[in-house]
């Protein structure tokens, strides 16, 4: 996936399993549990030790895989899977993962969550050396680097490729003989290891383990590569220079509330964000409500800390996808109307605190504030459980250019006027880090704060940034 200057969207999810007779079906369930991370495409690749079989397609996991397709894949003991939002290359079949690369010697399948900030540079170098690319996904760059290493040791070729690419990557790779998981030196994306009987499992979120009955073992470390094969599990580090900086938005917005990221439950972290927000921005009101679904935990925390009753002031239509997934502004605005309905009996005649996890463009917030007023709210006070998003993300979250990020061009007061709220307060960066509760001994508590501060944990290459954005890099 790659930054192309569009909307805020989730990146992707990867899943892998080794040593189970129902590898394909369990991968299907694992992907289904992480559907929230990408809704545009899904795929599964399996191996029986002799060859790799795969199937992928556009749409939701349920759309891509029916009983017949899963039965066709039910012939291997190991599999990897992927759900995708097209942060790079557009929504085309060719870019749906896992990508499969076949050669005379062997086959390699790759599933990637994240974004390579030097993909354009590497692709140019590879093309000069004769490489021909079949997709517009930067994930394909990884395969070319591995294949062109010319080492007799496949794992050494993988380690060399990982030392060359820069950016965010949580990888699941499958050959006929091995399942490989790897995480970038900053650990920008979550990736965990689990156990299901004698089988090993990897997943972007621990909620996938819960669904299939696997037991969480540990998080994969920044700069680590795990090799799982007939000899068991083996861990190596391909770099001595790791600097933990997991994406803060995983805790704030992206991950499922029942997932745990590096020992911290997402729901608990969001409640703490709400409690911290109550300390920083109390207000007199009659009711607290959260924007479903990702803001409900923070709203509960805010209500508990202030003593203001929490109420279900908005109902979500479960058959409409997340508005940020919509591929155009027009569709996204229509999606807000289809997605949420205010509960007039709860809202009418009340001073309402509306808790949300973020404001990106302000479009959704403006429409929700308007819906609450139309439902009879006498006051609407907006509280955001994250700092203002002022800078684009180059690591796989499809944020807009800075000109489309309302906090990059407007003050908090100007945003308040734009969305029509009676008051607006964002959580501070220090309060956010304290509330999430990661190790304070780590730089920035081991979190990436780039979208809030403009301080990126990796080098940002010139061809990654639109010309008018360069002066905003810190």
Tab-separated table of C-alpha atoms in Angstrom:
chain	number	residue	atom	x	y	z
A	1	UNK	CA	0.000	0.000	0.000
A	2	UNK	CA	1.164	3.550	-0.627
A	3	UNK	CA	0.294	7.132	0.187
A	4	UNK	CA	-1.556	8.803	-2.669
A	5	UNK	CA	-3.062	11.775	-0.884
A	6	UNK	CA	-6.700	10.833	-0.456
A	7	UNK	CA	-8.814	10.159	2.629
A	8	UNK	CA	-8.286	8.845	6.139
A	9	UNK	CA	-8.766	5.129	5.849
A	10	UNK	CA	-7.612	2.051	7.641
A	11	UNK	CA	-4.738	0.153	6.181
A	12	UNK	CA	-5.092	-3.676	6.004
A	13	UNK	CA	-4.818	-6.867	8.037
A	14	UNK	CA	-2.735	-10.011	7.692
A	15	UNK	CA	-3.275	-13.499	9.066
A	16	UNK	CA	-1.194	-16.668	8.938
A	17	UNK	CA	-1.351	-20.192	10.288
A	18	UNK	CA	1.053	-23.142	10.178
A	19	UNK	CA	0.392	-26.763	11.088
A	20	UNK	CA	-3.382	-27.132	10.924
A	21	UNK	CA	-5.455	-29.352	8.638
A	22	UNK	CA	-8.123	-26.639	8.298
A	23	UNK	CA	-5.684	-23.816	7.593
A	24	UNK	CA	-7.750	-22.195	4.832
A	25	UNK	CA	-11.010	-22.179	6.779
A	26	UNK	CA	-9.357	-20.808	9.923
A	27	UNK	CA	-7.742	-18.109	7.826
A	28	UNK	CA	-11.187	-17.215	6.503
A	29	UNK	CA	-12.485	-16.825	10.062
A	30	UNK	CA	-9.434	-14.823	11.067
A	31	UNK	CA	-9.910	-12.423	8.162
A	32	UNK	CA	-13.605	-12.114	8.944
A	33	UNK	CA	-12.759	-10.951	12.477
A	34	UNK	CA	-10.546	-8.216	11.025
A	35	UNK	CA	-12.915	-7.088	8.268
A	36	UNK	CA	-13.012	-3.624	9.852
A	37	UNK	CA	-9.414	-3.082	8.710
A	38	UNK	CA	-10.241	-3.282	5.012
A	39	UNK	CA	-13.350	-3.883	2.944
A	40	UNK	CA	-12.225	-3.631	-0.670
A	41	UNK	CA	-10.567	-6.988	-1.209
A	42	UNK	CA	-9.608	-10.265	0.424
A	43	UNK	CA	-7.423	-13.248	-0.398
A	44	UNK	CA	-6.033	-16.516	0.940
A	45	UNK	CA	-3.004	-18.543	-0.138
A	46	UNK	CA	-2.392	-22.084	1.162
A	47	UNK	CA	0.337	-24.663	0.756
A	48	UNK	CA	0.352	-28.453	0.987
A	49	UNK	CA	4.143	-28.526	1.059
A	50	UNK	CA	4.410	-29.057	-2.696
A	51	UNK	CA	2.736	-26.008	-4.214
A	52	UNK	CA	0.783	-22.887	-3.289
A	53	UNK	CA	-2.899	-22.479	-4.124
A	54	UNK	CA	-4.634	-19.132	-3.837
A	55	UNK	CA	-7.892	-17.305	-4.346
A	56	UNK	CA	-8.621	-13.608	-4.004
A	57	UNK	CA	-11.201	-11.090	-5.105
A	58	UNK	CA	-12.753	-7.669	-4.628
A	59	UNK	CA	-15.268	-7.153	-1.858
A	60	UNK	CA	-15.861	-8.402	1.670
A	61	UNK	CA	-14.524	-11.724	2.925
A	62	UNK	CA	-18.017	-13.239	2.655
A	63	UNK	CA	-18.281	-12.036	-0.941
A	64	UNK	CA	-14.940	-13.454	-2.017
A	65	UNK	CA	-15.150	-16.853	-0.305
A	66	UNK	CA	-18.119	-19.187	-0.370
A	67	UNK	CA	-18.226	-22.818	0.732
A	68	UNK	CA	-17.056	-24.081	-2.650
A	69	UNK	CA	-14.047	-21.750	-2.787
A	70	UNK	CA	-12.979	-22.697	0.732
A	71	UNK	CA	-13.275	-26.395	-0.084
A	72	UNK	CA	-11.006	-25.895	-3.079
A	73	UNK	CA	-8.412	-24.343	-0.767
A	74	UNK	CA	-8.847	-26.985	1.936
A	75	UNK	CA	-5.787	-28.917	0.843
A	76	UNK	CA	-2.950	-27.482	2.893
A	77	UNK	CA	-1.568	-27.292	6.408
A	78	UNK	CA	-0.478	-23.651	6.198
A	79	UNK	CA	-2.027	-20.451	4.887
A	80	UNK	CA	-1.818	-16.681	4.864
A	81	UNK	CA	-4.627	-14.196	4.267
A	82	UNK	CA	-5.215	-10.497	3.767
A	83	UNK	CA	-8.016	-7.945	3.830
A	84	UNK	CA	-7.361	-4.709	2.066
A	85	UNK	CA	-8.172	-1.076	1.817
A	86	UNK	CA	-6.539	0.379	-1.290
A	87	UNK	CA	-4.139	2.921	0.190
A	88	UNK	CA	-1.995	2.299	-2.875
A	89	UNK	CA	-2.592	1.354	-6.450
A	90	UNK	CA	-6.351	1.765	-6.502
A	91	UNK	CA	-9.064	-0.772	-6.030
A	92	UNK	CA	-8.073	-3.300	-8.697
A	93	UNK	CA	-8.029	-7.076	-8.666
A	94	UNK	CA	-4.301	-7.211	-9.463
A	95	UNK	CA	-3.478	-5.380	-6.230
A	96	UNK	CA	-5.555	-7.631	-3.966
A	97	UNK	CA	-3.319	-9.707	-1.703
A	98	UNK	CA	-1.747	-12.095	-0.957
A	99	UNK	CA	0.397	-11.535	-4.032
A	100	UNK	CA	1.802	-14.798	-5.403
A	101	UNK	CA	5.120	-14.973	-7.256
A	102	UNK	CA	6.021	-18.202	-9.029
A	103	UNK	CA	9.468	-19.165	-10.294
A	104	UNK	CA	11.172	-22.350	-11.487
A	105	UNK	CA	12.723	-22.793	-8.065
A	106	UNK	CA	9.803	-22.093	-5.727
A	107	UNK	CA	6.769	-19.927	-5.023
A	108	UNK	CA	6.437	-16.972	-2.666
A	109	UNK	CA	3.195	-15.422	-1.421
A	110	UNK	CA	3.190	-12.105	0.466
A	111	UNK	CA	0.570	-10.276	2.531
A	112	UNK	CA	1.521	-6.780	3.703
A	113	UNK	CA	0.002	-4.284	6.100
A	114	UNK	CA	1.639	-0.875	5.894
A	115	UNK	CA	3.424	1.318	3.403
A	116	UNK	CA	6.989	1.605	2.110
A	117	UNK	CA	8.140	5.209	2.004
A	118	UNK	CA	10.998	4.381	-0.395
A	119	UNK	CA	8.959	2.155	-2.718
A	120	UNK	CA	9.091	4.572	-5.648
A	121	UNK	CA	12.858	4.886	-5.407
A	122	UNK	CA	13.393	1.135	-5.115
A	123	UNK	CA	10.991	0.392	-7.939
A	124	UNK	CA	12.915	2.701	-10.237
A	125	UNK	CA	16.195	1.018	-9.353
A	126	UNK	CA	14.718	-2.448	-9.871
A	127	UNK	CA	13.239	-1.513	-13.238
A	128	UNK	CA	16.637	-0.244	-14.377
A	129	UNK	CA	17.998	-3.692	-13.504
A	130	UNK	CA	15.333	-5.446	-15.561
A	131	UNK	CA	12.441	-6.006	-13.171
A	132	UNK	CA	8.933	-5.856	-14.623
A	133	UNK	CA	6.071	-5.076	-12.252
A	134	UNK	CA	2.609	-6.553	-12.670
A	135	UNK	CA	0.839	-4.429	-10.045
A	136	UNK	CA	0.971	-0.894	-8.706
A	137	UNK	CA	1.286	-2.143	-5.124
A	138	UNK	CA	4.581	-1.453	-3.396
A	139	UNK	CA	4.308	-4.911	-1.825
A	140	UNK	CA	5.591	-6.280	-5.122
A	141	UNK	CA	8.867	-4.427	-4.518
A	142	UNK	CA	9.555	-6.722	-1.566
A	143	UNK	CA	9.273	-9.844	-3.715
A	144	UNK	CA	11.617	-8.442	-6.357
A	145	UNK	CA	14.201	-7.536	-3.725
A	146	UNK	CA	14.051	-11.050	-2.280
A	147	UNK	CA	14.327	-12.748	-5.672
A	148	UNK	CA	17.166	-10.523	-6.883
A	149	UNK	CA	19.317	-11.091	-3.805
A	150	UNK	CA	20.814	-14.221	-5.416
A	151	UNK	CA	21.582	-15.779	-2.040
A	152	UNK	CA	21.320	-19.549	-1.661
A	153	UNK	CA	19.749	-18.934	1.753
A	154	UNK	CA	16.149	-17.750	1.372
A	155	UNK	CA	15.917	-16.300	4.881
A	156	UNK	CA	19.093	-14.291	4.346
A	157	UNK	CA	17.549	-12.913	1.153
A	158	UNK	CA	14.445	-11.928	3.102
A	159	UNK	CA	16.533	-10.255	5.805
A	160	UNK	CA	18.489	-8.343	3.192
A	161	UNK	CA	15.286	-7.147	1.528
A	162	UNK	CA	13.886	-6.023	4.875
A	163	UNK	CA	17.064	-4.051	5.562
A	164	UNK	CA	16.572	-2.135	2.305
A	165	UNK	CA	12.882	-1.209	2.521
A	166	UNK	CA	11.832	1.708	4.714
A	167	UNK	CA	8.502	2.528	6.296
A	168	UNK	CA	5.779	0.442	7.888
A	169	UNK	CA	5.346	-3.238	7.239
A	170	UNK	CA	3.775	-6.130	9.070
A	171	UNK	CA	4.368	-9.070	6.741
A	172	UNK	CA	3.080	-12.599	6.405
A	173	UNK	CA	4.957	-14.611	3.787
A	174	UNK	CA	4.364	-18.179	2.688
A	175	UNK	CA	6.485	-20.594	0.671
A	176	UNK	CA	5.958	-24.291	0.135
A	177	UNK	CA	8.095	-24.968	3.194
A	178	UNK	CA	7.864	-21.967	5.530
A	179	UNK	CA	5.582	-19.371	7.070
A	180	UNK	CA	7.433	-16.132	7.769
A	181	UNK	CA	6.302	-13.117	9.777
A	182	UNK	CA	8.231	-9.861	9.998
A	183	UNK	CA	7.756	-6.421	11.499
A	184	UNK	CA	9.472	-3.139	10.624
A	185	UNK	CA	12.089	-1.697	13.035
A	186	UNK	CA	9.553	0.785	14.441
A	187	UNK	CA	6.730	-1.723	14.854
A	188	UNK	CA	4.369	0.810	13.304
A	189	UNK	CA	1.706	-1.828	12.703
A	190	UNK	CA	0.540	-4.430	15.242
A	191	UNK	CA	1.395	-8.103	14.718
A	192	UNK	CA	0.937	-10.904	17.243
A	193	UNK	CA	1.799	-14.578	17.626
A	194	UNK	CA	-0.680	-17.169	18.870
A	195	UNK	CA	-1.010	-20.911	19.405
A	196	UNK	CA	-3.870	-23.222	18.436
A	197	UNK	CA	-3.066	-26.706	19.673
A	198	UNK	CA	0.144	-27.586	17.848
A	199	UNK	CA	-0.422	-24.919	15.189
A	200	UNK	CA	1.186	-21.460	15.159
A	201	UNK	CA	-0.908	-18.405	14.264
A	202	UNK	CA	-0.025	-14.805	13.410
A	203	UNK	CA	-2.502	-11.939	13.097
A	204	UNK	CA	-2.696	-8.164	12.923
A	205	UNK	CA	-5.117	-8.199	15.864
A	206	UNK	CA	-5.604	-10.569	18.774
A	207	UNK	CA	-9.378	-10.602	18.190
A	208	UNK	CA	-8.610	-13.072	15.396
A	209	UNK	CA	-7.143	-15.483	17.963
A	210	UNK	CA	-10.282	-15.278	20.071
A	211	UNK	CA	-12.535	-16.120	17.149
A	212	UNK	CA	-10.669	-19.294	16.161
A	213	UNK	CA	-9.924	-20.391	19.734
A	214	UNK	CA	-6.192	-19.666	19.636
A	215	UNK	CA	-4.172	-18.528	22.644
A	216	UNK	CA	-2.164	-15.311	22.509
A	217	UNK	CA	1.561	-15.966	22.983
A	218	UNK	CA	3.233	-12.596	22.472
A	219	UNK	CA	3.609	-9.592	20.204
A	220	UNK	CA	6.145	-9.790	17.418
A	221	UNK	CA	8.917	-7.303	18.145
A	222	UNK	CA	10.092	-4.417	15.959
A	223	UNK	CA	12.850	-5.628	13.659
A	224	UNK	CA	12.011	-9.298	14.268
A	225	UNK	CA	11.515	-12.058	11.739
A	226	UNK	CA	9.788	-15.319	12.719
A	227	UNK	CA	10.350	-18.473	10.692
A	228	UNK	CA	7.844	-21.298	11.184
A	229	UNK	CA	8.389	-24.639	9.456
A	230	UNK	CA	8.508	-28.370	10.109
A	231	UNK	CA	11.297	-27.777	12.642
A	232	UNK	CA	9.112	-25.437	14.694
A	233	UNK	CA	9.409	-21.714	15.367
A	234	UNK	CA	12.640	-19.751	15.071
A	235	UNK	CA	13.157	-16.052	15.816
A	236	UNK	CA	15.824	-13.731	14.438
A	237	UNK	CA	16.385	-9.992	14.229
A	238	UNK	CA	17.376	-8.511	10.897
A	239	UNK	CA	18.421	-5.181	12.425
A	240	UNK	CA	20.029	-3.930	15.625
A	241	UNK	CA	18.370	-0.548	15.252
A	242	UNK	CA	14.799	-0.746	16.476
A	243	UNK	CA	12.826	2.202	17.790
A	244	UNK	CA	9.298	1.220	18.888
A	245	UNK	CA	6.725	3.661	17.484
A	246	UNK	CA	3.386	1.932	17.011
A	247	UNK	CA	0.672	3.975	15.326
A	248	UNK	CA	-1.313	5.837	17.993
A	249	UNK	CA	-4.464	5.506	15.902
A	250	UNK	CA	-4.483	1.751	16.497
A	251	UNK	CA	-5.485	2.481	20.089
A	252	UNK	CA	-7.634	5.511	19.272
A	253	UNK	CA	-9.619	4.263	16.325
A	254	UNK	CA	-8.551	1.373	14.127
A	255	UNK	CA	-8.313	-1.779	16.218
A	256	UNK	CA	-11.301	-3.660	17.574
A	257	UNK	CA	-12.088	-2.947	21.253
A	258	UNK	CA	-11.584	-6.614	22.187
A	259	UNK	CA	-8.051	-6.667	20.754
A	260	UNK	CA	-4.958	-6.236	22.891
A	261	UNK	CA	-1.947	-4.369	21.529
A	262	UNK	CA	1.301	-5.067	23.344
A	263	UNK	CA	-0.491	-5.933	26.546
A	264	UNK	CA	-2.971	-3.052	26.507
A	265	UNK	CA	-6.646	-3.721	25.845
A	266	UNK	CA	-7.997	-1.331	23.226
A	267	UNK	CA	-11.350	-0.802	24.973
A	268	UNK	CA	-9.605	-0.023	28.265
A	269	UNK	CA	-7.232	2.397	26.521
A	270	UNK	CA	-10.147	4.219	24.913
A	271	UNK	CA	-11.998	4.493	28.213
A	272	UNK	CA	-8.855	6.008	29.702
A	273	UNK	CA	-8.684	8.467	26.806
A	274	UNK	CA	-12.247	9.497	27.655
A	275	UNK	CA	-11.397	9.883	31.335
A	276	UNK	CA	-8.363	12.006	30.489
A	277	UNK	CA	-10.489	14.101	28.142
A	278	UNK	CA	-12.934	14.690	31.009
A	279	UNK	CA	-10.069	15.977	33.143
A	280	UNK	CA	-8.817	18.273	30.411
A	281	UNK	CA	-12.192	19.450	29.074
A	282	UNK	CA	-15.135	19.202	31.499
A	283	UNK	CA	-18.428	20.863	30.565
A	284	UNK	CA	-21.893	21.194	32.063
A	285	UNK	CA	-24.248	18.921	30.163
A	286	UNK	CA	-27.150	16.517	30.554
A	287	UNK	CA	-26.009	13.540	28.513
A	288	UNK	CA	-22.850	12.047	26.972
A	289	UNK	CA	-23.015	10.080	23.743
A	290	UNK	CA	-20.351	8.540	21.544
A	291	UNK	CA	-20.188	8.264	17.782
A	292	UNK	CA	-20.575	4.524	17.065
A	293	UNK	CA	-18.605	2.359	17.150
A	294	UNK	CA	-15.032	3.386	17.829
A	295	UNK	CA	-15.889	6.321	20.105
A	296	UNK	CA	-18.263	4.544	22.468
A	297	UNK	CA	-15.506	3.369	24.825
A	298	UNK	CA	-14.113	6.912	25.152
A	299	UNK	CA	-17.618	8.292	25.701
A	300	UNK	CA	-18.210	5.813	28.523
A	301	UNK	CA	-14.919	6.867	30.116
A	302	UNK	CA	-15.855	10.545	29.805
A	303	UNK	CA	-19.254	9.909	31.348
A	304	UNK	CA	-17.828	7.901	34.244
A	305	UNK	CA	-15.263	10.606	35.016
A	306	UNK	CA	-17.736	13.504	34.885
A	307	UNK	CA	-20.784	11.802	36.369
A	308	UNK	CA	-22.873	12.873	33.376
A	309	UNK	CA	-25.105	9.982	32.246
A	310	UNK	CA	-23.979	8.066	29.182
A	311	UNK	CA	-26.753	7.401	26.688
A	312	UNK	CA	-27.032	5.739	23.315
A	313	UNK	CA	-27.763	8.961	21.496
A	314	UNK	CA	-26.982	7.654	18.028
A	315	UNK	CA	-27.779	4.346	16.365
A	316	UNK	CA	-25.562	2.840	13.694
A	317	UNK	CA	-26.947	1.021	10.680
A	318	UNK	CA	-24.963	-2.232	10.820
A	319	UNK	CA	-25.343	-2.842	7.107
A	320	UNK	CA	-23.434	0.261	6.061
A	321	UNK	CA	-19.627	0.273	6.060
A	322	UNK	CA	-17.464	2.837	7.840
A	323	UNK	CA	-17.793	6.257	6.198
A	324	UNK	CA	-14.033	6.663	5.932
A	325	UNK	CA	-13.956	3.559	3.735
A	326	UNK	CA	-16.034	5.319	1.079
A	327	UNK	CA	-13.776	6.049	-1.907
A	328	UNK	CA	-15.063	9.559	-2.683
A	329	UNK	CA	-16.179	12.633	-0.760
A	330	UNK	CA	-19.681	12.528	-2.250
A	331	UNK	CA	-20.196	8.892	-1.305
A	332	UNK	CA	-18.739	9.488	2.143
A	333	UNK	CA	-21.133	12.361	2.884
A	334	UNK	CA	-24.098	10.269	1.786
A	335	UNK	CA	-22.707	7.443	3.901
A	336	UNK	CA	-22.937	9.575	7.050
A	337	UNK	CA	-26.690	9.964	6.572
A	338	UNK	CA	-27.154	6.263	5.899
A	339	UNK	CA	-24.885	5.198	8.740
A	340	UNK	CA	-26.128	7.114	11.793
A	341	UNK	CA	-29.511	8.061	13.204
A	342	UNK	CA	-29.994	10.182	16.339
A	343	UNK	CA	-32.312	8.924	19.080
A	344	UNK	CA	-34.673	11.878	19.471
A	345	UNK	CA	-36.141	10.669	22.777
A	346	UNK	CA	-32.641	10.777	24.309
A	347	UNK	CA	-31.399	13.975	22.643
A	348	UNK	CA	-34.388	16.319	22.585
A	349	UNK	CA	-34.174	19.202	25.029
A	350	UNK	CA	-30.727	18.080	26.300
A	351	UNK	CA	-27.272	19.596	26.453
A	352	UNK	CA	-25.237	16.908	24.697
A	353	UNK	CA	-21.555	16.015	24.914
A	354	UNK	CA	-20.674	14.281	21.659
A	355	UNK	CA	-17.458	12.277	22.012
A	356	UNK	CA	-15.619	11.279	18.847
A	357	UNK	CA	-12.181	9.780	18.302
A	358	UNK	CA	-10.904	12.210	15.651
A	359	UNK	CA	-11.729	14.968	13.207
A	360	UNK	CA	-10.114	14.646	9.800
A	361	UNK	CA	-11.931	16.911	7.328
A	362	UNK	CA	-14.779	18.025	9.561
A	363	UNK	CA	-17.434	16.814	7.118
A	364	UNK	CA	-18.662	13.938	9.275
A	365	UNK	CA	-18.546	15.995	12.488
A	366	UNK	CA	-20.538	18.824	10.911
A	367	UNK	CA	-23.258	16.455	9.748
A	368	UNK	CA	-23.469	14.667	13.100
A	369	UNK	CA	-23.691	17.934	15.024
A	370	UNK	CA	-26.431	18.990	12.610
A	371	UNK	CA	-28.322	15.724	13.134
A	372	UNK	CA	-28.171	16.148	16.913
A	373	UNK	CA	-29.507	19.690	16.662
A	374	UNK	CA	-32.256	18.527	14.307
A	375	UNK	CA	-33.142	15.914	16.945
A	376	UNK	CA	-33.689	18.692	19.469
A	377	UNK	CA	-30.346	19.062	21.266
A	378	UNK	CA	-30.184	22.476	22.929
A	379	UNK	CA	-26.362	22.446	23.030
A	380	UNK	CA	-23.764	20.219	21.389
A	381	UNK	CA	-20.317	20.108	22.954
A	382	UNK	CA	-17.789	18.114	20.923
A	383	UNK	CA	-14.937	16.334	22.694
A	384	UNK	CA	-12.257	14.534	20.653
A	385	UNK	CA	-10.254	11.738	22.298
A	386	UNK	CA	-7.135	12.460	20.247
A	387	UNK	CA	-5.068	15.528	19.352
A	388	UNK	CA	-5.745	17.456	16.114
A	389	UNK	CA	-4.534	15.594	13.005
A	390	UNK	CA	-2.341	18.157	11.304
A	391	UNK	CA	-0.008	16.063	9.141
A	392	UNK	CA	-0.494	13.256	6.598
A	393	UNK	CA	0.504	9.670	7.293
A	394	UNK	CA	2.985	7.931	4.984
A	395	UNK	CA	2.795	4.548	6.715
A	396	UNK	CA	-0.377	3.011	5.346
A	397	UNK	CA	-3.232	5.073	6.753
A	398	UNK	CA	-4.809	6.830	3.834
A	399	UNK	CA	-4.941	10.364	5.222
A	400	UNK	CA	-5.549	13.339	3.036
A	401	UNK	CA	-3.020	15.894	2.002
A	402	UNK	CA	-2.509	18.524	4.672
A	403	UNK	CA	-4.729	20.932	2.761
A	404	UNK	CA	-7.628	18.508	3.289
A	405	UNK	CA	-6.881	17.978	6.983
A	406	UNK	CA	-8.989	20.642	8.613
A	407	UNK	CA	-6.706	20.958	11.667
A	408	UNK	CA	-3.738	21.723	9.391
A	409	UNK	CA	-5.377	24.872	8.067
A	410	UNK	CA	-7.824	25.893	10.828
A	411	UNK	CA	-7.549	26.771	14.512
A	412	UNK	CA	-9.652	24.855	17.034
A	413	UNK	CA	-12.047	27.792	17.208
A	414	UNK	CA	-12.340	27.865	13.416
A	415	UNK	CA	-13.052	24.122	13.392
A	416	UNK	CA	-15.719	24.638	16.065
A	417	UNK	CA	-17.402	27.219	13.874
A	418	UNK	CA	-17.094	24.984	10.819
A	419	UNK	CA	-18.777	21.995	12.468
A	420	UNK	CA	-21.381	24.111	14.269
A	421	UNK	CA	-20.601	22.986	17.839
A	422	UNK	CA	-21.126	25.070	20.985
A	423	UNK	CA	-17.646	24.061	22.151
A	424	UNK	CA	-14.811	21.882	20.884
A	425	UNK	CA	-11.798	20.453	22.700
A	426	UNK	CA	-9.184	17.958	21.521
A	427	UNK	CA	-7.208	15.750	23.902
A	428	UNK	CA	-3.601	16.869	24.313
A	429	UNK	CA	-0.664	14.774	23.097
A	430	UNK	CA	0.739	14.261	26.622
A	431	UNK	CA	-2.672	13.335	27.983
A	432	UNK	CA	-3.175	10.865	25.148
A	433	UNK	CA	0.130	9.090	25.810
A	434	UNK	CA	-0.526	8.943	29.538
A	435	UNK	CA	-4.061	7.614	29.050
A	436	UNK	CA	-3.042	4.813	26.687
A	437	UNK	CA	-0.538	3.677	29.292
A	438	UNK	CA	2.453	2.450	27.319
A	439	UNK	CA	6.002	2.399	28.708
A	440	UNK	CA	6.964	5.994	29.633
A	441	UNK	CA	10.646	5.038	29.412
A	442	UNK	CA	10.313	4.714	25.623
A	443	UNK	CA	10.502	7.736	23.351
A	444	UNK	CA	6.941	9.079	23.025
A	445	UNK	CA	5.879	6.035	25.077
A	446	UNK	CA	6.710	3.922	22.025
A	447	UNK	CA	4.018	5.583	19.891
A	448	UNK	CA	4.131	7.239	16.472
A	449	UNK	CA	2.831	10.810	16.848
A	450	UNK	CA	3.581	11.955	13.310
A	451	UNK	CA	0.011	12.847	12.304
A	452	UNK	CA	-0.234	15.085	15.407
A	453	UNK	CA	3.287	16.586	15.494
A	454	UNK	CA	4.805	16.133	12.034
A	455	UNK	CA	7.777	14.306	13.557
A	456	UNK	CA	8.107	11.074	11.579
A	457	UNK	CA	9.948	8.038	12.980
A	458	UNK	CA	11.546	7.252	9.605
A	459	UNK	CA	13.095	9.236	6.827
A	460	UNK	CA	10.449	10.537	4.423
A	461	UNK	CA	11.639	10.384	0.826
A	462	UNK	CA	10.992	13.392	-1.462
A	463	UNK	CA	9.006	11.337	-3.981
A	464	UNK	CA	6.646	10.264	-1.194
A	465	UNK	CA	5.553	13.835	-0.485
A	466	UNK	CA	3.456	16.060	-2.687
A	467	UNK	CA	5.437	19.246	-3.552
A	468	UNK	CA	3.346	21.627	-1.449
A	469	UNK	CA	3.635	19.325	1.604
A	470	UNK	CA	7.433	19.355	1.933
A	471	UNK	CA	7.676	22.530	4.009
A	472	UNK	CA	5.406	20.927	6.622
A	473	UNK	CA	7.804	18.080	7.432
A	474	UNK	CA	9.627	18.556	10.730
